[in-house]
mmCIF file with all atom_site columns, C-alpha atoms in Angstrom:
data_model
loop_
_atom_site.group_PDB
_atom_site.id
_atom_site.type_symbol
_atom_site.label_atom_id
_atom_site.label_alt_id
_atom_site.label_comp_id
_atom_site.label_asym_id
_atom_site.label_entity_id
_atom_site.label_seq_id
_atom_site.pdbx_PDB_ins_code
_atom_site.Cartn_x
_atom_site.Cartn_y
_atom_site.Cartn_z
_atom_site.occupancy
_atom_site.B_iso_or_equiv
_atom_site.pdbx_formal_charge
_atom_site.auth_seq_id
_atom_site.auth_comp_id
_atom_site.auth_asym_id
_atom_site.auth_atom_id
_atom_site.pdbx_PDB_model_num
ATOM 1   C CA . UNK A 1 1   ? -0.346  5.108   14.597  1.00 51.00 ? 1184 UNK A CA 1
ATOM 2   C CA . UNK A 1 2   ? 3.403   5.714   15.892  1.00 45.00 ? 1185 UNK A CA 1
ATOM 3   C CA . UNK A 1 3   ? 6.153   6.697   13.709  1.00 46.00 ? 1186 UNK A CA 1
ATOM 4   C CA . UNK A 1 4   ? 8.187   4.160   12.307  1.00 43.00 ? 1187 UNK A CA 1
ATOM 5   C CA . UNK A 1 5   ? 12.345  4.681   12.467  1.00 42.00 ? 1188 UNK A CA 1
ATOM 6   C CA . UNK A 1 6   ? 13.296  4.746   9.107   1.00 41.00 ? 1189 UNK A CA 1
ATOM 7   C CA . UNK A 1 7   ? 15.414  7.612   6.946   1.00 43.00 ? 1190 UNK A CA 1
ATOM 8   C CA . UNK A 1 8   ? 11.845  9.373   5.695   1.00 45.00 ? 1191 UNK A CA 1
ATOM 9   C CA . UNK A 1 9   ? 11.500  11.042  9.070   1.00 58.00 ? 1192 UNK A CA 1
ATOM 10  C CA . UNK A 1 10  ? 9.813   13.613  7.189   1.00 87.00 ? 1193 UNK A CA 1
ATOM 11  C CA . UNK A 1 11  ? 6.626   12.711  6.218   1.00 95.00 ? 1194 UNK A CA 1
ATOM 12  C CA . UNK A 1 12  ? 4.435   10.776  8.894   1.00 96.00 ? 1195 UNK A CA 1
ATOM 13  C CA . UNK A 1 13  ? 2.420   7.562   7.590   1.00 97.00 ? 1196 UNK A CA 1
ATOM 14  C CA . UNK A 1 14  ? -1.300  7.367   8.889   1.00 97.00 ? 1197 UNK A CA 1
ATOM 15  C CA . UNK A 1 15  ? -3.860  5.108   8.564   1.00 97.00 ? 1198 UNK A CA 1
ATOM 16  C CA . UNK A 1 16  ? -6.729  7.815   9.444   1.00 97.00 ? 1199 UNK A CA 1
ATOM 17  C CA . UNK A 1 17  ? -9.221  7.616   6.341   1.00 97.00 ? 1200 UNK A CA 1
ATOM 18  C CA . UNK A 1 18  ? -10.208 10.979  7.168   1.00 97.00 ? 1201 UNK A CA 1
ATOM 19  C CA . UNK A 1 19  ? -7.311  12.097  5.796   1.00 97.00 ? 1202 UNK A CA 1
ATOM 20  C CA . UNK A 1 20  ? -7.118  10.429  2.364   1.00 98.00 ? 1203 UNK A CA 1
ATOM 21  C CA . UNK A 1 21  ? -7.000  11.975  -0.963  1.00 98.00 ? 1204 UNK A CA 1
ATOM 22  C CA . UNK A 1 22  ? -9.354  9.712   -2.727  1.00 98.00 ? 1205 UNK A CA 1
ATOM 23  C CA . UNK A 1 23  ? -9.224  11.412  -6.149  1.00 98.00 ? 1206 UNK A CA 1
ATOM 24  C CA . UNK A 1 24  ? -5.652  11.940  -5.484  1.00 98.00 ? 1207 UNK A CA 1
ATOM 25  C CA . UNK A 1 25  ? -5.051  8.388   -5.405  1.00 98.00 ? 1208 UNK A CA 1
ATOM 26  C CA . UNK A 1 26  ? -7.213  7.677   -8.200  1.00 98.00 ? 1209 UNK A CA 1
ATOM 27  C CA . UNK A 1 27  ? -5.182  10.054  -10.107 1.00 98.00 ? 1210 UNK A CA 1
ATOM 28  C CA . UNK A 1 28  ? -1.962  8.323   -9.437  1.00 98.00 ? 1211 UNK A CA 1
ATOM 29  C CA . UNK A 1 29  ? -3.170  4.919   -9.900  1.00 98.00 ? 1212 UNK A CA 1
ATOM 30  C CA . UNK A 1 30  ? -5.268  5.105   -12.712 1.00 97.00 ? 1213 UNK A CA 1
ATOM 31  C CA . UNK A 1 31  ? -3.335  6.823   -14.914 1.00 97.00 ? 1214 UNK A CA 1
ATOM 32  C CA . UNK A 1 32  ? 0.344   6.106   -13.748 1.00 97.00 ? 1215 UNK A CA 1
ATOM 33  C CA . UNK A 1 33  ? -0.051  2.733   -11.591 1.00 97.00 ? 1216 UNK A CA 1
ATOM 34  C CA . UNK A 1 34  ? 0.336   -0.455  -14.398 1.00 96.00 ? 1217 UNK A CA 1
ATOM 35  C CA . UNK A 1 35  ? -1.486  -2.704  -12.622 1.00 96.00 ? 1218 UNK A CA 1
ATOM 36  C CA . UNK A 1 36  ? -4.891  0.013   -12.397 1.00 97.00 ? 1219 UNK A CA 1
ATOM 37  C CA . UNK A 1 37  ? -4.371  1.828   -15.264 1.00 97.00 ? 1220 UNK A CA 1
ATOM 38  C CA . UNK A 1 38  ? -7.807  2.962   -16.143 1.00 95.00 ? 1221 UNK A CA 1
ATOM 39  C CA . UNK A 1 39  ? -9.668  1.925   -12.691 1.00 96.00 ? 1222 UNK A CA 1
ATOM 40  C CA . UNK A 1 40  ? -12.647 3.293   -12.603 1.00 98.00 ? 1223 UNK A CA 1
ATOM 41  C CA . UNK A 1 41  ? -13.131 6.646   -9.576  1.00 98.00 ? 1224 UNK A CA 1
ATOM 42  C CA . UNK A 1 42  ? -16.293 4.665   -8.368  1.00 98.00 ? 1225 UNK A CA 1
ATOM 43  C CA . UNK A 1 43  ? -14.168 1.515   -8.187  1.00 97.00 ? 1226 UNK A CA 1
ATOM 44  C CA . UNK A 1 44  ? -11.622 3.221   -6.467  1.00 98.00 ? 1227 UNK A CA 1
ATOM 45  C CA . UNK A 1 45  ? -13.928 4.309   -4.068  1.00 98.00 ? 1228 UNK A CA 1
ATOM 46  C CA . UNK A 1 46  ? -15.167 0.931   -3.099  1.00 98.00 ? 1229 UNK A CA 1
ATOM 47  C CA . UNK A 1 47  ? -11.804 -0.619  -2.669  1.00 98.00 ? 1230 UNK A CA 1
ATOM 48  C CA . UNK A 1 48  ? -10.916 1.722   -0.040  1.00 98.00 ? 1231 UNK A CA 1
ATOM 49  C CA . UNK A 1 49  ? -13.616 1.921   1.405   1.00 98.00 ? 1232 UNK A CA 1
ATOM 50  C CA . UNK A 1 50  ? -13.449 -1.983  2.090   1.00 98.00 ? 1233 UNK A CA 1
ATOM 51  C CA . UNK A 1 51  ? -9.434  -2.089  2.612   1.00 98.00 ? 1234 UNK A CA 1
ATOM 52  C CA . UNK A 1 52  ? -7.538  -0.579  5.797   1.00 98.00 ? 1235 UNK A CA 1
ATOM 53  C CA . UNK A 1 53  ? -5.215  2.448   4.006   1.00 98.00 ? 1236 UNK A CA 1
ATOM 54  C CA . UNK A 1 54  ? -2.104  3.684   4.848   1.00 98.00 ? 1237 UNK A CA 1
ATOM 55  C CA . UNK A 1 55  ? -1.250  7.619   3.609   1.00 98.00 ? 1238 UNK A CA 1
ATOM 56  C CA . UNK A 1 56  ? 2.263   9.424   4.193   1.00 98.00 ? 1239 UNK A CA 1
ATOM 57  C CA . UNK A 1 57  ? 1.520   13.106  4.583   1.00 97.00 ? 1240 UNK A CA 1
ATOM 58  C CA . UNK A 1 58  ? 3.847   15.942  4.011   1.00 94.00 ? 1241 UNK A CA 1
ATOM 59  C CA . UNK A 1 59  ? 4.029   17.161  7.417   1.00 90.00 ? 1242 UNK A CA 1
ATOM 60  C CA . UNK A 1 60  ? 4.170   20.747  6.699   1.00 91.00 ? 1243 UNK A CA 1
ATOM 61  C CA . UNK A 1 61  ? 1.869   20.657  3.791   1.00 94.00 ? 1244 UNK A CA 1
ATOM 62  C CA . UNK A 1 62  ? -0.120  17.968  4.801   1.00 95.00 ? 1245 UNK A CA 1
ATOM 63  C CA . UNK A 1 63  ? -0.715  16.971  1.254   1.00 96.00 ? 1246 UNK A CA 1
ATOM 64  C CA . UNK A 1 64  ? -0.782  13.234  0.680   1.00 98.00 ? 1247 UNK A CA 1
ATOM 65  C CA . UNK A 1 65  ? 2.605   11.888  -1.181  1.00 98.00 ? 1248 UNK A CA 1
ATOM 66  C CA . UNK A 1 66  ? 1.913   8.454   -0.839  1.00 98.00 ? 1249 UNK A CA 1
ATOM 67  C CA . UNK A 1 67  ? -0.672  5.480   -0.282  1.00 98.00 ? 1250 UNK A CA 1
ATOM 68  C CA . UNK A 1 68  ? -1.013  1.462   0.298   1.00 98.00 ? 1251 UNK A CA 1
ATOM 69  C CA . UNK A 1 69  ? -4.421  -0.272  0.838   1.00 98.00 ? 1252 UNK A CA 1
ATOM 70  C CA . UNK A 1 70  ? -4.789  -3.518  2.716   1.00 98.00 ? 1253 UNK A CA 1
ATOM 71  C CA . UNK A 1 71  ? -7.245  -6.483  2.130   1.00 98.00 ? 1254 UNK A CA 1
ATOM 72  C CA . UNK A 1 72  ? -7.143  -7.921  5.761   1.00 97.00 ? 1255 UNK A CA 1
ATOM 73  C CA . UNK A 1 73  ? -8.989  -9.990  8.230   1.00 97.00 ? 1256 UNK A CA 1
ATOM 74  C CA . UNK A 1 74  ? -6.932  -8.679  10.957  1.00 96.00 ? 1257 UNK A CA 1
ATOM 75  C CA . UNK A 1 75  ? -6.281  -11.804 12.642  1.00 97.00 ? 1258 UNK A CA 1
ATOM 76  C CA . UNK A 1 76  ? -4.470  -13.670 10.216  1.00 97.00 ? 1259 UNK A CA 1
ATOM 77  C CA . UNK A 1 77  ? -3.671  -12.826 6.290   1.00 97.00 ? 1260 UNK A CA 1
ATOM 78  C CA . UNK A 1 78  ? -3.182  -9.400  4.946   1.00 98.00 ? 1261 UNK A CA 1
ATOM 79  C CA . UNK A 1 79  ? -2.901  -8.802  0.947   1.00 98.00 ? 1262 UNK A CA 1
ATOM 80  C CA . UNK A 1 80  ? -0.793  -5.546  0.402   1.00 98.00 ? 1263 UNK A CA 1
ATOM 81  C CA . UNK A 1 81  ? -1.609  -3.399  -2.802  1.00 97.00 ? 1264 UNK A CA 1
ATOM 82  C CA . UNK A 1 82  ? -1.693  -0.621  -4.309  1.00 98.00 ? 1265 UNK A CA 1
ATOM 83  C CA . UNK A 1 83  ? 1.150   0.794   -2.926  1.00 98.00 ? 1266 UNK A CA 1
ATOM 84  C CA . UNK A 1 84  ? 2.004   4.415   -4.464  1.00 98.00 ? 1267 UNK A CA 1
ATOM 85  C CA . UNK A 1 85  ? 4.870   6.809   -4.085  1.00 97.00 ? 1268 UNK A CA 1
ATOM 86  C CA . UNK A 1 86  ? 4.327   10.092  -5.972  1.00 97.00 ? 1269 UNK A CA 1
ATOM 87  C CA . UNK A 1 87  ? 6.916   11.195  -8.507  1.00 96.00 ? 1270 UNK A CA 1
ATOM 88  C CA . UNK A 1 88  ? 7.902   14.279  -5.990  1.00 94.00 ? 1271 UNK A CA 1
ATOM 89  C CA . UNK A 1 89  ? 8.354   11.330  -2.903  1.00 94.00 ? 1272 UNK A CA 1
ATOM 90  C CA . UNK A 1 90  ? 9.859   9.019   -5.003  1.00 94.00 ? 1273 UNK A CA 1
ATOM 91  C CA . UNK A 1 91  ? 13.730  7.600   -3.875  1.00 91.00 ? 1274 UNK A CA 1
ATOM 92  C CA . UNK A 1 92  ? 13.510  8.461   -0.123  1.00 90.00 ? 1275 UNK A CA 1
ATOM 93  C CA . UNK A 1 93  ? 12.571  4.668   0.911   1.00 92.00 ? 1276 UNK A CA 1
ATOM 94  C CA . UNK A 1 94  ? 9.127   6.143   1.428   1.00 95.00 ? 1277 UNK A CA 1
ATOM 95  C CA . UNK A 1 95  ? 7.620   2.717   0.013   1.00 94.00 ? 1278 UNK A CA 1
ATOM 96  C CA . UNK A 1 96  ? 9.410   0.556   2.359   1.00 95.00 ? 1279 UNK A CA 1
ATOM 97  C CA . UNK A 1 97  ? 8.380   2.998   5.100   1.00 95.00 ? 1280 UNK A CA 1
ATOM 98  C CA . UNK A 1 98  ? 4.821   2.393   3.996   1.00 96.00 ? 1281 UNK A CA 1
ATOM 99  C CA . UNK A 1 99  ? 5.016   -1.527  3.691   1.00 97.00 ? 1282 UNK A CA 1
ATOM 100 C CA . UNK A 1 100 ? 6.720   -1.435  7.271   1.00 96.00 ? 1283 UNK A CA 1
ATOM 101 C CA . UNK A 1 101 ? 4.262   0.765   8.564   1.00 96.00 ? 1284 UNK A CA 1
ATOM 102 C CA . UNK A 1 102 ? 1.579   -2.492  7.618   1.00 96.00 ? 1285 UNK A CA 1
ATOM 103 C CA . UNK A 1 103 ? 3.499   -4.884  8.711   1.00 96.00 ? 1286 UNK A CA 1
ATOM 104 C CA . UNK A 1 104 ? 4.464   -3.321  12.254  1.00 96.00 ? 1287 UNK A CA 1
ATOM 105 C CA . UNK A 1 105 ? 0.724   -2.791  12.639  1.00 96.00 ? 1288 UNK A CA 1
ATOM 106 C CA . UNK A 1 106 ? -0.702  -6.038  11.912  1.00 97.00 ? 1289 UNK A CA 1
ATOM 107 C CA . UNK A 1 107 ? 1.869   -8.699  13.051  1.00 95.00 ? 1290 UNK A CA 1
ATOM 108 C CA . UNK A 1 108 ? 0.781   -7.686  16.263  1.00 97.00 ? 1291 UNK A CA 1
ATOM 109 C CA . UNK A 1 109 ? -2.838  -8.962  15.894  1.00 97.00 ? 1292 UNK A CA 1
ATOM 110 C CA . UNK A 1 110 ? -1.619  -12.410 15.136  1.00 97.00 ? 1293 UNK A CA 1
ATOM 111 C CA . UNK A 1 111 ? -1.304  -11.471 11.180  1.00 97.00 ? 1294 UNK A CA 1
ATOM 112 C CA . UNK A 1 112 ? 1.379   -14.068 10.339  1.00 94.00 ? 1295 UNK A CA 1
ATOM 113 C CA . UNK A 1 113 ? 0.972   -14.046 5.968   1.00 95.00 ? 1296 UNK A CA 1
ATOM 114 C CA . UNK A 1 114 ? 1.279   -10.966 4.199   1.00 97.00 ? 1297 UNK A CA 1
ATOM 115 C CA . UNK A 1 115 ? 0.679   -10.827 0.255   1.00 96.00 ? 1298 UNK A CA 1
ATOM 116 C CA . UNK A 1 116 ? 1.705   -8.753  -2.462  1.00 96.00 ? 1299 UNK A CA 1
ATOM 117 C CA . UNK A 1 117 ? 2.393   -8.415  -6.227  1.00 95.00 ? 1300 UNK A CA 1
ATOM 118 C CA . UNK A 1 118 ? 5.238   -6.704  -8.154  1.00 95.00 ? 1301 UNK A CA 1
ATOM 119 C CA . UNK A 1 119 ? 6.315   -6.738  -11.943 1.00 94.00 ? 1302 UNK A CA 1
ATOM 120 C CA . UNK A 1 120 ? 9.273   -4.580  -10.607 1.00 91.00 ? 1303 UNK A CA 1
ATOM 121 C CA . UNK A 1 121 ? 9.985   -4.177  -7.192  1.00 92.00 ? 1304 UNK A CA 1
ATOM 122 C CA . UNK A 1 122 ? 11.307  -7.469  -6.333  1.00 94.00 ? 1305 UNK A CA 1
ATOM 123 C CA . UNK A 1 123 ? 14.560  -5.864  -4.395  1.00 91.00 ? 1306 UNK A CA 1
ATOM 124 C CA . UNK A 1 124 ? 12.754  -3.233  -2.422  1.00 91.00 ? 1307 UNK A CA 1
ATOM 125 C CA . UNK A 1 125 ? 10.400  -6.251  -0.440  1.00 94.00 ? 1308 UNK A CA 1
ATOM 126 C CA . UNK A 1 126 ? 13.214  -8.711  -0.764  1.00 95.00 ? 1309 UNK A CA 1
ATOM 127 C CA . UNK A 1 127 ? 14.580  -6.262  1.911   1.00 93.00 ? 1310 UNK A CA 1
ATOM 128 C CA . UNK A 1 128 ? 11.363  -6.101  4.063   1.00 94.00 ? 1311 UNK A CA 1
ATOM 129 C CA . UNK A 1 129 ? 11.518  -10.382 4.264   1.00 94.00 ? 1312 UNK A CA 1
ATOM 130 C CA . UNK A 1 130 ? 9.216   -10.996 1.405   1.00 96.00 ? 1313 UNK A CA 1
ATOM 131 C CA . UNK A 1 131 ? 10.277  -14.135 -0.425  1.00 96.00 ? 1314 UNK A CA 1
ATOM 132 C CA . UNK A 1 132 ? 8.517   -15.350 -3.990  1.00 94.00 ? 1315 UNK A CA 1
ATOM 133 C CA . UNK A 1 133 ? 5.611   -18.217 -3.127  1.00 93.00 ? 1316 UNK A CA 1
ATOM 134 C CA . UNK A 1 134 ? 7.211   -21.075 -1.776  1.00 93.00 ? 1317 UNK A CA 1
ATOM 135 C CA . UNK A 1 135 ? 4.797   -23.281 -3.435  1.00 94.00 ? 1318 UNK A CA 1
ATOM 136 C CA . UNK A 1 136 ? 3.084   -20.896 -5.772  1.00 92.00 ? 1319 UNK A CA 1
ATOM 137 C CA . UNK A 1 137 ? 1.495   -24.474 -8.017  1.00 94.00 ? 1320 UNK A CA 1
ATOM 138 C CA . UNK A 1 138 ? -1.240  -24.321 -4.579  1.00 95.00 ? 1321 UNK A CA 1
ATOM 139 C CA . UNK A 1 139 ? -2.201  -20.946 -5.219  1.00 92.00 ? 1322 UNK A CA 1
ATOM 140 C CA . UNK A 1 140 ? -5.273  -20.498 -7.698  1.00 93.00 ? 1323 UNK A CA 1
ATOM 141 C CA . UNK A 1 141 ? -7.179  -17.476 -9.207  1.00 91.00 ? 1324 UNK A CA 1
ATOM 142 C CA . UNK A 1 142 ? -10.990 -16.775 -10.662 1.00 93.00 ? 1325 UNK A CA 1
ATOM 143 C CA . UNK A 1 143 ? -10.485 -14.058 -13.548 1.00 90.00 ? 1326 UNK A CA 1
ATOM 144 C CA . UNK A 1 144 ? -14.174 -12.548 -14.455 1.00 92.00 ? 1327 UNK A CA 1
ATOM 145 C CA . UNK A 1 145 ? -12.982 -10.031 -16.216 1.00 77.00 ? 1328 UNK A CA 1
#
């Protein structure tokens, strides 16, 4: 993955799943992340191990500061989610780096609808292009649970 020109120079963003912090991120989601507050580790687990991941790495550390997981086909529709900036990270733009990072990746394979829910960060993607649902009355859920 290629560095992305953005004011966070300083940590590099990979999508290597060798190099994510698994209980890391289940630290900072479950306990600090509103919409996974109390996700279980195994759960965690299983969603990225079926979701393409994005970390951004201290580069002299190399300890993970951040995290996004993707629900994609790769050819067409990508959900973005659990995106995570860690308290220490946090007010650098390191986010939009992250969401950038996805896009930059994917549009490239022909992904032409990217997805994502905030309670809060409505400005930060508003930025990035992301626009509320045009016609959100077509979109339906399933809740089980």
């Amino acid at each position: 993955m290629t560095d992305h020109d953005t004011a966070v120079r300083r940590y590099e963003i990979s999508d290597d799943p060798a190099r994510l912090d698994n209980a890391r991120i289940h630290h900072w989601l479950s306990t600090d992340a509103y919409w996974a507050l109390g996700r279980t580790r195994e759960q965690q687990d299983r969603m990225i191990e079926g979701s393409l991941n994005y970390g951004a790495y201290d580069p002299v550390s190399g300890e993970q500061v951040a995290f996004a997981r993707v629900v994609t086909d790769r050819a067409s529709f990508a959900w973005i989610c659990d995106v995570y900036v860690d308290h220490t990270a946090r007010g650098e733009g390191l986010g939009t780096r992250l969401v950038t990072a996805v896009r930059d990746e994917l549009a490239p394979l022909g992904v032409r609808r990217f997805l994502l829910a905030t309670k809060d960060a409505h400005g930060v993607y508003a930025r990035l292009g992301f626009t509320p649902l045009a016609e959100p009355d077509m979109w339906m859920v399933l809740q089980t649970g």
